[in-house]
Amino acid sequence: MFNNIYQGKKVFLTGHTGFKGSWLALWLSSLGAKVCGYSLSPNTNPSMFDELKIKDKIEKSVIGDILDYDKLKKEINEFEPDIVFHLAAQPLVRLSYKEPILTYKTNVIGTLNVLEISSKCKNTKAFINVTTDKCYENKEIERGYREDEPMGGYDMYSSSKGCVEIMSSSFRRSFLQENNSMLMATARAGNVIGGGDWAQDRLIPDCIRYINAGEKIEIRNPVAVRPWQLVLEPLSGYLLLGQMLLEGKRQYADGFNFGPNEDSVLKVADVAKKVCEFYEKGEVVVHKKDELHEANLLMLNIEKAEKTLGWIPTYTANEAIKETVDWYINFYSKNVDMLDFTMKQIRKYEENIKWNKNCVIK
Ligand SMILES: NC(=O)c1ccc[n+]([C@@H]2O[C@H](COP(=O)([O-])OP(=O)(O)OC[C@H]3O[C@@H](n4cnc5c(N)ncnc54)[C@H](O)[C@@H]3O)[C@@H](O)[C@H]2O)c1
């Protein structure tokens, strides 16, 4: 996998106590990487980080704030990573209405801190900067956004990530032009689902909460359309992009979309119904009235990843929802080793990967 490039590599991973970061920490460790995680404490209870004891699976776990410049600098400089995967963020649209300043500080200034320190660290060759599909100016159009389309964002989360994209591009042009400078790419993924996510106001964790409480599932925006994908899909894109940068391929120091195929772009209500079908429990009935604006139509064009990286999605939305629901069913059955179960889902994904594992790079 990934040309075995992660074997023995030192990887600094921000956001390792979060949903995607926990999965990435496990995957990287299984690829032989020495991972140093840097994040705030898990902000949900339960959390995948605590339940699977991810701290014990990686080289070093630091609880720290990316806004604490001095501590961050000390940790990065001491660890001297080969590559940084930056996932730490305030990632929730609805929380960004309540906490706009925290959202901007964390997402924009926090990212600039990680970027600036890493770019000056002598051994750091590569940086994967995780943003989102919401970074584009949403025109509610019926086709996917391409990487070269304008950044924007109606709500403060989306616009903060649009800002991260603009800031990162400016940082690259200003400070990363020398031949030996760190290579930095930004990665934009869609609505990510998978086991181990207990965040508030996210569809699948919300569905699971309602089902476990024996209540009917209330959804806010039943006809909103989103690109749904299993967590391992964008992570495989980040890892592939990381491989290219570690191999010194400067043409990949750019923005990339990692979304699902068009047939996996589904309405919120249809996803909730699928969750009930696979859980064999639950019912979607009531639609909560909601005043906050959220995009109705959001899709990503993934031609660039396909043509230049050879990356394509592996699972359909149905398969992604099934894998996700299976994870929660097993978790709540209380008699399954969830670390083992999670690793089996990673192995299964690796075996099924549809993109070319030995991708020929142009
Ligand atoms: N989950 C999705 O559907 C999705 C979709 C597209 C992009 N993303 C992006 O992927 C990344 C990870 O998202 P997630 O779903 O795992 O979120 P999450 O909330 O589960 O995890 C966020 C992580 O960031 C850390 N963090 C937050 N503020 C911090 C700070 N000030 N200092 C240090 N660490 C801090 C948290 O401790 C946690 O480890 C984010 O950048 C997010 O914007 C997520």
Short mmCIF file of N, CA, C and O and ligand atoms in Angstrom, two decimals, residues 14-21 38-43 64-67 86-91 106 130-134 157 161 189-193 197 199 202 238, ligand 1:
data_model
loop_
_atom_site.label_atom_id
_atom_site.label_comp_id
_atom_site.label_asym_id
_atom_site.label_seq_id
_atom_site.Cartn_x
_atom_site.Cartn_y
_atom_site.Cartn_z
N THR A 14 -2.39 16.17 13.49
CA THR A 14 -3.24 16.99 14.36
C THR A 14 -4.67 16.48 14.23
O THR A 14 -5.08 16.00 13.17
N GLY A 15 -5.42 16.56 15.34
CA GLY A 15 -6.81 16.08 15.30
C GLY A 15 -6.92 14.59 15.53
O GLY A 15 -7.94 13.98 15.19
N HIS A 16 -5.88 13.98 16.15
CA HIS A 16 -5.87 12.51 16.32
C HIS A 16 -6.89 12.03 17.35
O HIS A 16 -7.18 10.85 17.42
N THR A 17 -7.42 12.93 18.17
CA THR A 17 -8.44 12.51 19.15
C THR A 17 -9.84 12.60 18.55
O THR A 17 -10.82 12.24 19.20
N GLY A 18 -9.96 13.08 17.32
CA GLY A 18 -11.27 13.23 16.67
C GLY A 18 -11.64 12.00 15.86
O GLY A 18 -10.93 10.98 15.86
N PHE A 19 -12.74 12.11 15.17
CA PHE A 19 -13.30 10.98 14.40
C PHE A 19 -12.35 10.55 13.27
O PHE A 19 -11.82 9.43 13.26
N LYS A 20 -12.08 11.44 12.32
CA LYS A 20 -11.24 11.04 11.20
C LYS A 20 -9.80 10.80 11.64
O LYS A 20 -9.12 9.90 11.16
N GLY A 21 -9.35 11.63 12.59
CA GLY A 21 -7.97 11.51 13.07
C GLY A 21 -7.72 10.16 13.74
O GLY A 21 -6.64 9.59 13.61
N TYR A 38 -1.36 15.36 17.99
CA TYR A 38 -1.42 16.62 18.74
C TYR A 38 -2.84 17.17 18.60
O TYR A 38 -3.27 17.51 17.50
N SER A 39 -3.58 17.24 19.70
CA SER A 39 -4.98 17.70 19.66
C SER A 39 -5.45 18.08 21.04
O SER A 39 -4.79 17.77 22.04
N LEU A 40 -6.64 18.65 21.08
CA LEU A 40 -7.33 18.81 22.36
C LEU A 40 -7.83 17.44 22.80
O LEU A 40 -7.85 16.49 22.01
N SER A 41 -8.29 17.34 24.05
CA SER A 41 -8.88 16.08 24.53
C SER A 41 -10.12 15.76 23.71
O SER A 41 -10.76 16.67 23.16
N PRO A 42 -10.49 14.48 23.63
CA PRO A 42 -11.70 14.13 22.87
C PRO A 42 -12.90 14.96 23.38
O PRO A 42 -13.04 15.17 24.58
N ASN A 43 -13.69 15.43 22.43
CA ASN A 43 -14.78 16.32 22.85
C ASN A 43 -16.15 15.64 22.83
O ASN A 43 -17.18 16.29 22.85
N GLY A 64 -2.82 19.16 23.30
CA GLY A 64 -2.38 20.54 23.17
C GLY A 64 -3.25 21.28 22.18
O GLY A 64 -3.98 20.67 21.39
N ASP A 65 -3.14 22.61 22.24
CA ASP A 65 -3.97 23.48 21.40
C ASP A 65 -3.12 23.98 20.22
O ASP A 65 -1.98 24.43 20.44
N ILE A 66 -3.66 23.93 19.02
CA ILE A 66 -2.89 24.44 17.88
C ILE A 66 -2.78 25.97 17.94
O ILE A 66 -2.01 26.57 17.20
N LEU A 67 -3.54 26.58 18.84
CA LEU A 67 -3.42 28.03 19.02
C LEU A 67 -2.31 28.38 20.01
O LEU A 67 -1.96 29.54 20.17
N HIS A 86 -2.72 17.53 8.75
CA HIS A 86 -3.38 18.51 9.63
C HIS A 86 -4.90 18.37 9.52
O HIS A 86 -5.52 18.77 8.54
N LEU A 87 -5.50 17.77 10.57
CA LEU A 87 -6.95 17.55 10.58
C LEU A 87 -7.64 18.35 11.69
O LEU A 87 -8.88 18.43 11.70
N ALA A 88 -6.86 18.87 12.66
CA ALA A 88 -7.51 19.56 13.79
C ALA A 88 -8.32 20.75 13.28
O ALA A 88 -7.85 21.52 12.45
N ALA A 89 -9.53 20.86 13.78
CA ALA A 89 -10.40 21.96 13.33
C ALA A 89 -11.63 22.04 14.22
O ALA A 89 -11.93 21.10 14.98
N GLN A 90 -12.33 23.15 14.12
CA GLN A 90 -13.72 23.20 14.61
C GLN A 90 -14.53 22.87 13.37
O GLN A 90 -14.70 23.71 12.49
N PRO A 91 -15.05 21.62 13.25
CA PRO A 91 -15.60 21.16 11.97
C PRO A 91 -17.12 21.21 11.83
O PRO A 91 -17.64 20.66 10.87
N THR A 106 -9.48 28.75 15.35
CA THR A 106 -8.99 27.37 15.24
C THR A 106 -8.65 27.03 13.79
O THR A 106 -7.57 26.51 13.49
N VAL A 130 -6.12 19.41 5.54
CA VAL A 130 -7.47 18.89 5.31
C VAL A 130 -8.49 20.02 5.43
O VAL A 130 -8.64 20.64 6.49
N THR A 131 -9.17 20.30 4.33
CA THR A 131 -10.24 21.31 4.40
C THR A 131 -11.57 20.59 4.19
O THR A 131 -11.85 19.63 4.89
N THR A 132 -12.39 20.98 3.23
CA THR A 132 -13.71 20.38 3.09
C THR A 132 -14.33 20.74 1.74
O THR A 132 -13.91 21.71 1.09
N ASP A 133 -15.37 19.99 1.36
CA ASP A 133 -16.13 20.35 0.16
C ASP A 133 -16.87 21.69 0.34
O ASP A 133 -17.23 22.34 -0.63
N LYS A 134 -17.06 22.09 1.59
CA LYS A 134 -17.83 23.31 1.86
C LYS A 134 -17.01 24.58 1.62
O LYS A 134 -17.52 25.69 1.80
N TYR A 157 -18.33 28.23 9.40
CA TYR A 157 -17.45 27.06 9.22
C TYR A 157 -16.98 26.99 7.78
O TYR A 157 -15.78 26.91 7.50
N LYS A 161 -13.09 27.57 6.17
CA LYS A 161 -12.32 26.60 5.39
C LYS A 161 -11.99 27.18 4.00
O LYS A 161 -10.94 26.88 3.43
N ALA A 189 -12.87 16.97 1.10
CA ALA A 189 -13.69 15.77 1.06
C ALA A 189 -15.15 16.12 1.33
O ALA A 189 -15.47 17.23 1.76
N GLY A 190 -16.01 15.14 1.10
CA GLY A 190 -17.46 15.36 1.26
C GLY A 190 -17.94 15.02 2.65
O GLY A 190 -17.18 15.08 3.61
N ASN A 191 -19.21 14.66 2.77
CA ASN A 191 -19.77 14.29 4.07
C ASN A 191 -19.29 12.91 4.46
O ASN A 191 -19.65 11.93 3.85
N VAL A 192 -18.45 12.87 5.47
CA VAL A 192 -17.77 11.64 5.80
C VAL A 192 -18.55 10.89 6.87
O VAL A 192 -18.94 11.48 7.88
N ILE A 193 -18.75 9.59 6.64
CA ILE A 193 -19.45 8.77 7.63
C ILE A 193 -18.58 7.58 7.99
O ILE A 193 -17.66 7.22 7.25
N ASP A 197 -18.00 8.01 15.28
CA ASP A 197 -18.30 9.45 15.30
C ASP A 197 -19.49 9.68 16.21
O ASP A 197 -20.55 9.08 16.00
N ALA A 199 -20.24 13.05 17.11
CA ALA A 199 -20.41 14.51 17.10
C ALA A 199 -21.89 14.88 17.09
O ALA A 199 -22.74 14.11 16.61
N ARG A 202 -24.61 15.77 13.48
CA ARG A 202 -24.20 15.07 12.26
C ARG A 202 -25.20 13.94 12.06
O ARG A 202 -25.59 13.28 13.03
N TYR A 238 -5.94 11.14 1.17
CA TYR A 238 -4.90 11.92 1.88
C TYR A 238 -3.58 11.14 1.86
O TYR A 238 -2.51 11.71 1.66
N1 LIG B 1 -16.47 14.67 9.27
C1 LIG B 1 -16.77 15.21 8.09
O1 LIG B 1 -17.83 14.93 7.50
C2 LIG B 1 -15.77 16.10 7.40
C3 LIG B 1 -15.98 16.43 6.05
C4 LIG B 1 -15.07 17.24 5.39
C5 LIG B 1 -13.96 17.71 6.08
N2 LIG B 1 -13.78 17.40 7.40
C6 LIG B 1 -12.56 17.93 8.06
O2 LIG B 1 -11.80 16.83 8.57
C7 LIG B 1 -11.12 17.21 9.76
C8 LIG B 1 -11.45 16.26 10.88
O3 LIG B 1 -12.85 16.28 11.13
P1 LIG B 1 -13.56 15.30 12.15
O4 LIG B 1 -14.88 14.98 11.57
O5 LIG B 1 -12.66 14.19 12.51
O6 LIG B 1 -13.77 16.27 13.40
P2 LIG B 1 -13.71 15.97 14.98
O7 LIG B 1 -14.46 17.07 15.65
O8 LIG B 1 -14.10 14.58 15.27
O9 LIG B 1 -12.18 16.13 15.32
C9 LIG B 1 -11.57 17.40 15.39
C10 LIG B 1 -10.20 17.25 16.00
O10 LIG B 1 -9.60 18.54 16.05
C11 LIG B 1 -9.09 18.76 17.35
N3 LIG B 1 -9.08 20.19 17.66
C12 LIG B 1 -10.11 21.05 17.60
N4 LIG B 1 -9.70 22.27 17.98
C13 LIG B 1 -8.37 22.16 18.28
C14 LIG B 1 -7.39 23.05 18.75
N5 LIG B 1 -7.65 24.34 18.98
N6 LIG B 1 -6.14 22.57 18.98
C15 LIG B 1 -5.84 21.27 18.77
N7 LIG B 1 -6.73 20.38 18.32
C16 LIG B 1 -7.99 20.81 18.09
C17 LIG B 1 -10.02 17.98 18.26
O11 LIG B 1 -9.39 17.76 19.52
C18 LIG B 1 -10.20 16.73 17.43
O12 LIG B 1 -9.10 15.88 17.63
C19 LIG B 1 -11.53 18.66 10.02
O13 LIG B 1 -10.55 19.51 9.48
C20 LIG B 1 -12.82 18.81 9.25
O14 LIG B 1 -13.08 20.13 8.90
C21 LIG B 1 -14.66 16.61 8.06
#
